[in-house]
């Protein structure tokens, strides 16, 4: 333990000594620092230091009844501090709007939280919760609630009383159904249900009319219901690793969709219904069984990211070069034997991944893409003469990071 403070220290030495005591992260030293501050005062410069201290130091100060320096605190990060419960002194932090309690050992909802009436963000992810207290409804201003990585086997009905809730995270739990009342959360626009135990897509989800972002990946559902079309405001939909074999035609009615993730499924063909999603900016069909792209791919004129790696696409339609806003194109691990000579028309392209294909030649126009930054070519069939030609073609474009020239793997 650090020696006690000498009464002869000046202000600078006093502040330095307090900092030294606090930053040992030793409970006895922190307790001593708290007693000194209660006895000798807290100048403004020291108060700012305290407000920017780690959550662990703040927690120790609260336990030592040093409350005043934290009266203005709005965000408290107690992430990964081995908490099993919260000290009652936290209730005196009346200006808190956000608290992070993730990665702890909390197995019951801390009742002291309900006294933080200004709270709008509460993170309880990575704990051992299996239920909530009805008192959570007293958090009238709560907009974001993180409950991922817990032990919920049933949807916590207490959440339904949080009428201002906009974002709800229930990922990595054990849920297999939802209550129909979930549609009564009037402000809910984001819902994360990734990696639960759903065996079918809950129809109840399609009743949340204002939903804009839905994460439902890693649930073994096999099919999407036609009612998915009811989510007319949906902008982002994540359905990776859900064992989908087909996509219902009704998905074409989601005209506000900007991001669609269908990666790591069992799709054999490119769903042509997607060609009607004219606002789509990101499309991920990686790691499926798709063997060709439709000629209509050029209709997705707003597309910026297209992920097609890990499929069985041997050739690309010329129409893909109509995607004038495309910035990222991933085609690695497909078995491509050639590319359209018009590839140089992808004027916005910044990233092109072509590894693990069977290419022997690149279109001349690629070297003219002045926005291109990354070109991945490893594990293809380029002869030595073509490799040298590629190096020379890109010699005047040093901004392009060319990665690898190798042999065919498919």
Coordinates of N, CA and C in Angstrom, one line a residue, residues 36-150:
X36 N -9.2 10.6 1.6 CA -8.4 11.9 1.4 C -9.2 12.9 0.7
X37 N -9.9 12.5 -0.4 CA -10.7 13.5 -1.1 C -11.9 14.0 -0.3
X38 N -12.5 13.1 0.5 CA -13.6 13.5 1.3 C -13.2 14.5 2.4
X39 N -11.9 14.4 2.8 CA -11.4 15.2 3.9 C -10.8 16.5 3.3
X40 N -10.1 16.4 2.2 CA -9.4 17.6 1.7 C -10.0 18.3 0.5
X41 N -11.0 17.7 0.0 CA -11.7 18.4 -1.2 C -11.3 17.9 -2.5
X42 N -12.1 18.3 -3.5 CA -11.8 17.8 -4.9 C -11.8 19.0 -5.8
X43 N -10.6 19.5 -6.2 CA -10.6 20.6 -7.1 C -11.1 20.2 -8.5
X44 N -11.5 21.2 -9.3 CA -12.1 20.9 -10.6 C -11.3 20.0 -11.5
X45 N -10.0 20.2 -11.5 CA -9.1 19.4 -12.4 C -9.1 18.0 -12.0
X46 N -9.2 17.7 -10.7 CA -9.3 16.3 -10.2 C -10.7 15.7 -10.5
X47 N -11.7 16.5 -10.4 CA -13.0 16.0 -10.7 C -13.1 15.6 -12.2
X48 N -12.5 16.3 -13.1 CA -12.5 15.8 -14.5 C -11.7 14.5 -14.6
X49 N -10.6 14.4 -13.9 CA -9.9 13.1 -13.9 C -10.8 12.0 -13.4
X50 N -11.5 12.2 -12.3 CA -12.4 11.2 -11.8 C -13.5 10.8 -12.8
X51 N -14.1 11.8 -13.5 CA -15.1 11.5 -14.4 C -14.6 10.6 -15.6
X52 N -13.3 10.7 -15.9 CA -12.8 10.0 -17.0 C -12.0 8.7 -16.6
X53 N -12.2 8.4 -15.3 CA -11.6 7.2 -14.8 C -12.3 5.9 -15.3
X54 N -11.6 4.8 -15.1 CA -12.2 3.5 -15.5 C -13.4 3.2 -14.7
X55 N -14.3 2.3 -15.2 CA -15.5 1.9 -14.5 C -15.1 1.3 -13.1
X56 N -14.0 0.6 -13.1 CA -13.6 -0.1 -11.9 C -13.3 0.8 -10.8
X57 N -12.6 1.9 -11.1 CA -12.2 3.0 -10.2 C -13.5 3.7 -9.7
X58 N -14.4 4.0 -10.6 CA -15.6 4.7 -10.2 C -16.4 3.8 -9.3
X59 N -16.4 2.5 -9.6 CA -17.2 1.5 -8.8 C -16.6 1.5 -7.3
X60 N -15.3 1.5 -7.2 CA -14.7 1.5 -5.9 C -15.0 2.8 -5.1
X61 N -15.0 3.9 -5.9 CA -15.3 5.2 -5.2 C -16.8 5.2 -4.7
X62 N -17.7 4.7 -5.5 CA -19.1 4.7 -5.1 C -19.2 3.8 -3.9
X63 N -18.5 2.7 -3.8 CA -18.6 1.8 -2.7 C -18.0 2.4 -1.4
X64 N -17.1 3.4 -1.6 CA -16.6 4.2 -0.5 C -17.4 5.5 -0.3
X65 N -18.6 5.5 -0.8 CA -19.5 6.6 -0.6 C -19.0 8.0 -1.1
X66 N -18.1 7.9 -2.1 CA -17.6 9.1 -2.7 C -18.5 9.3 -4.0
X67 N -19.6 10.1 -3.8 CA -20.6 10.2 -4.8 C -20.5 11.5 -5.6
X68 N -20.3 12.6 -4.9 CA -20.4 14.0 -5.4 C -19.6 14.2 -6.8
X69 N -18.4 13.6 -6.9 CA -17.7 13.9 -8.2 C -18.4 13.3 -9.4
X70 N -19.3 12.4 -9.2 CA -19.9 11.7 -10.3 C -21.3 12.1 -10.5
X71 N -21.7 13.1 -9.9 CA -23.1 13.6 -10.0 C -23.5 13.9 -11.4
X72 N -22.6 14.4 -12.3 CA -22.9 14.8 -13.6 C -22.6 13.6 -14.6
X73 N -22.2 12.5 -14.1 CA -21.8 11.4 -15.0 C -23.0 10.9 -15.8
X74 N -22.8 10.8 -17.2 CA -23.9 10.3 -18.0 C -23.7 8.9 -18.5
X75 N -22.4 8.5 -18.7 CA -22.1 7.1 -19.1 C -21.2 6.4 -18.2
X76 N -21.6 5.2 -17.8 CA -20.9 4.4 -16.8 C -20.6 3.1 -17.4
X77 N -19.3 2.8 -17.6 CA -18.8 1.5 -18.2 C -18.3 0.6 -17.1
X78 N -19.1 -0.4 -16.7 CA -18.7 -1.4 -15.8 C -18.6 -2.8 -16.4
X79 N -18.2 -2.7 -17.7 CA -18.0 -3.9 -18.5 C -16.9 -4.8 -17.9
X80 N -17.1 -6.1 -17.8 CA -16.0 -7.0 -17.4 C -15.4 -6.6 -16.0
X81 N -16.2 -6.4 -15.0 CA -15.7 -6.0 -13.7 C -16.1 -7.1 -12.7
X82 N -16.5 -8.3 -13.1 CA -16.8 -9.4 -12.2 C -18.0 -9.1 -11.3
X83 N -18.9 -8.3 -11.7 CA -20.0 -8.0 -10.8 C -21.0 -9.1 -10.7
X84 N -21.5 -9.3 -9.5 CA -22.7 -10.2 -9.4 C -23.9 -9.4 -9.0
X85 N -23.7 -8.2 -8.5 CA -24.8 -7.2 -8.2 C -24.2 -5.8 -8.2
X86 N -25.1 -4.8 -8.1 CA -24.7 -3.5 -8.2 C -24.8 -2.8 -6.8
X87 N -23.8 -1.9 -6.5 CA -23.9 -1.2 -5.2 C -25.1 -0.3 -5.2
X88 N -25.8 -0.1 -4.1 CA -27.0 0.8 -4.1 C -26.6 2.2 -4.4
X89 N -25.4 2.6 -4.2 CA -24.9 4.0 -4.4 C -25.1 4.4 -5.9
X90 N -25.2 3.5 -6.8 CA -25.4 3.8 -8.2 C -26.7 4.6 -8.4
X91 N -27.7 4.3 -7.5 CA -29.0 5.0 -7.7 C -28.9 6.5 -7.5
X92 N -27.7 7.0 -7.0 CA -27.6 8.4 -6.8 C -26.9 9.1 -8.0
X93 N -26.6 8.3 -9.0 CA -26.1 8.9 -10.2 C -27.3 9.2 -11.1
X94 N -28.0 10.3 -10.8 CA -29.3 10.6 -11.4 C -29.2 11.0 -12.8
X95 N -28.0 11.4 -13.3 CA -27.9 11.9 -14.6 C -27.4 10.8 -15.6
X96 N -27.3 9.6 -15.1 CA -26.9 8.5 -16.0 C -27.9 8.3 -17.1
X97 N -27.4 8.3 -18.4 CA -28.3 7.9 -19.5 C -27.9 6.6 -20.1
X98 N -26.7 6.1 -19.8 CA -26.2 4.9 -20.4 C -25.3 4.1 -19.4
X99 N -25.5 2.8 -19.3 CA -24.7 2.0 -18.4 C -24.4 0.7 -19.1
X100 N -23.1 0.3 -19.1 CA -22.7 -0.9 -19.7 C -22.3 -1.9 -18.6
X101 N -23.1 -3.0 -18.5 CA -22.8 -4.0 -17.5 C -22.5 -5.4 -18.1
X102 N -22.0 -5.3 -19.4 CA -21.7 -6.6 -20.1 C -20.6 -7.3 -19.5
X103 N -20.5 -8.6 -19.9 CA -19.4 -9.5 -19.4 C -19.2 -9.5 -17.9
X104 N -20.3 -9.7 -17.2 CA -20.2 -9.8 -15.7 C -20.9 -11.1 -15.3
X105 N -21.2 -11.3 -14.1 CA -21.8 -12.5 -13.5 C -23.1 -12.3 -12.9
X106 N -23.9 -11.4 -13.5 CA -25.2 -11.0 -12.9 C -26.3 -12.0 -13.3
X107 N -27.0 -12.6 -12.4 CA -28.0 -13.6 -12.7 C -29.4 -13.1 -12.3
X108 N -29.5 -11.9 -11.7 CA -30.8 -11.4 -11.4 C -30.8 -9.9 -11.8
X109 N -31.9 -9.4 -12.3 CA -32.0 -8.0 -12.8 C -31.7 -7.1 -11.6
X110 N -30.7 -6.2 -11.6 CA -30.4 -5.4 -10.5 C -31.5 -4.3 -10.2
X111 N -32.2 -4.4 -9.1 CA -33.3 -3.5 -8.9 C -32.9 -2.0 -8.8
X112 N -31.7 -1.8 -8.4 CA -31.2 -0.4 -8.3 C -31.3 0.3 -9.7
X113 N -31.3 -0.4 -10.8 CA -31.3 0.2 -12.1 C -32.6 1.0 -12.3
X114 N -33.7 0.5 -11.7 CA -35.0 1.1 -12.0 C -35.1 2.5 -11.4
X115 N -34.1 2.9 -10.6 CA -34.1 4.3 -10.0 C -33.3 5.3 -10.9
X116 N -32.8 4.8 -12.0 CA -32.1 5.6 -12.9 C -33.0 6.1 -14.0
X117 N -33.8 7.0 -13.7 CA -35.0 7.4 -14.5 C -34.6 8.0 -15.9
X118 N -33.4 8.4 -16.1 CA -33.0 9.0 -17.3 C -32.3 8.0 -18.3
X119 N -32.2 6.8 -17.8 CA -31.5 5.8 -18.6 C -32.1 5.6 -20.0
X120 N -31.4 5.7 -21.0 CA -31.9 5.3 -22.4 C -31.2 4.2 -23.0
X121 N -30.0 3.8 -22.5 CA -29.3 2.6 -23.0 C -28.8 1.7 -21.8
X122 N -29.2 0.5 -21.9 CA -28.8 -0.5 -20.8 C -28.2 -1.7 -21.5
X123 N -27.0 -2.0 -21.1 CA -26.3 -3.2 -21.7 C -26.1 -4.2 -20.6
X124 N -26.8 -5.3 -20.7 CA -26.7 -6.5 -19.8 C -26.3 -7.7 -20.5
X125 N -25.6 -7.6 -21.7 CA -25.2 -8.8 -22.4 C -24.1 -9.5 -21.7
X126 N -23.9 -10.8 -22.1 CA -22.9 -11.6 -21.5 C -23.0 -11.7 -20.0
X127 N -24.2 -12.0 -19.5 CA -24.4 -12.3 -18.1 C -25.1 -13.7 -18.0
X128 N -25.8 -13.9 -16.9 CA -26.5 -15.1 -16.6 C -27.9 -14.9 -16.3
X129 N -28.5 -14.0 -17.0 CA -29.9 -13.7 -16.8 C -30.8 -14.7 -17.5
X130 N -31.9 -15.1 -16.8 CA -32.9 -15.9 -17.5 C -34.3 -15.3 -17.4
X131 N -34.4 -14.2 -16.6 CA -35.6 -13.5 -16.5 C -35.3 -12.0 -16.2
X132 N -36.4 -11.2 -16.2 CA -36.3 -9.8 -15.9 C -37.3 -9.5 -14.7
X133 N -37.1 -8.4 -14.1 CA -38.0 -7.9 -13.1 C -39.1 -7.0 -13.8
X134 N -40.3 -7.1 -13.3 CA -41.3 -6.3 -13.8 C -41.0 -4.8 -13.6
X135 N -40.2 -4.5 -12.6 CA -39.8 -3.1 -12.3 C -39.1 -2.4 -13.5
X136 N -38.6 -3.2 -14.4 CA -37.9 -2.6 -15.6 C -38.8 -1.6 -16.3
X137 N -40.1 -1.7 -16.2 CA -41.0 -0.8 -16.9 C -40.9 0.6 -16.3
X138 N -40.2 0.8 -15.2 CA -40.0 2.1 -14.7 C -39.0 2.9 -15.4
X139 N -38.2 2.2 -16.3 CA -37.2 2.9 -17.1 C -38.0 3.4 -18.4
X140 N -38.7 4.5 -18.1 CA -39.6 5.0 -19.2 C -38.9 5.6 -20.4
X141 N -37.6 5.9 -20.2 CA -36.9 6.5 -21.4 C -36.0 5.6 -22.1
X142 N -36.1 4.3 -21.7 CA -35.1 3.3 -22.3 C -35.4 3.1 -23.8
X143 N -34.4 3.3 -24.6 CA -34.5 3.1 -26.0 C -33.7 1.9 -26.6
X144 N -32.6 1.6 -25.9 CA -31.8 0.5 -26.3 C -31.5 -0.5 -25.2
X145 N -31.8 -1.8 -25.4 CA -31.7 -2.8 -24.3 C -30.9 -4.0 -24.9
X146 N -29.7 -4.2 -24.3 CA -28.9 -5.4 -24.7 C -29.1 -6.5 -23.8
X147 N -29.6 -7.6 -24.2 CA -29.8 -8.8 -23.4 C -29.1 -10.1 -24.1
X148 N -28.2 -9.8 -25.1 CA -27.6 -10.9 -25.8 C -26.7 -11.7 -24.9
X149 N -26.4 -13.0 -25.3 CA -25.5 -13.9 -24.5 C -26.0 -14.0 -23.1
X150 N -27.2 -14.4 -22.9 CA -27.7 -14.7 -21.5 C -28.4 -16.1 -21.6

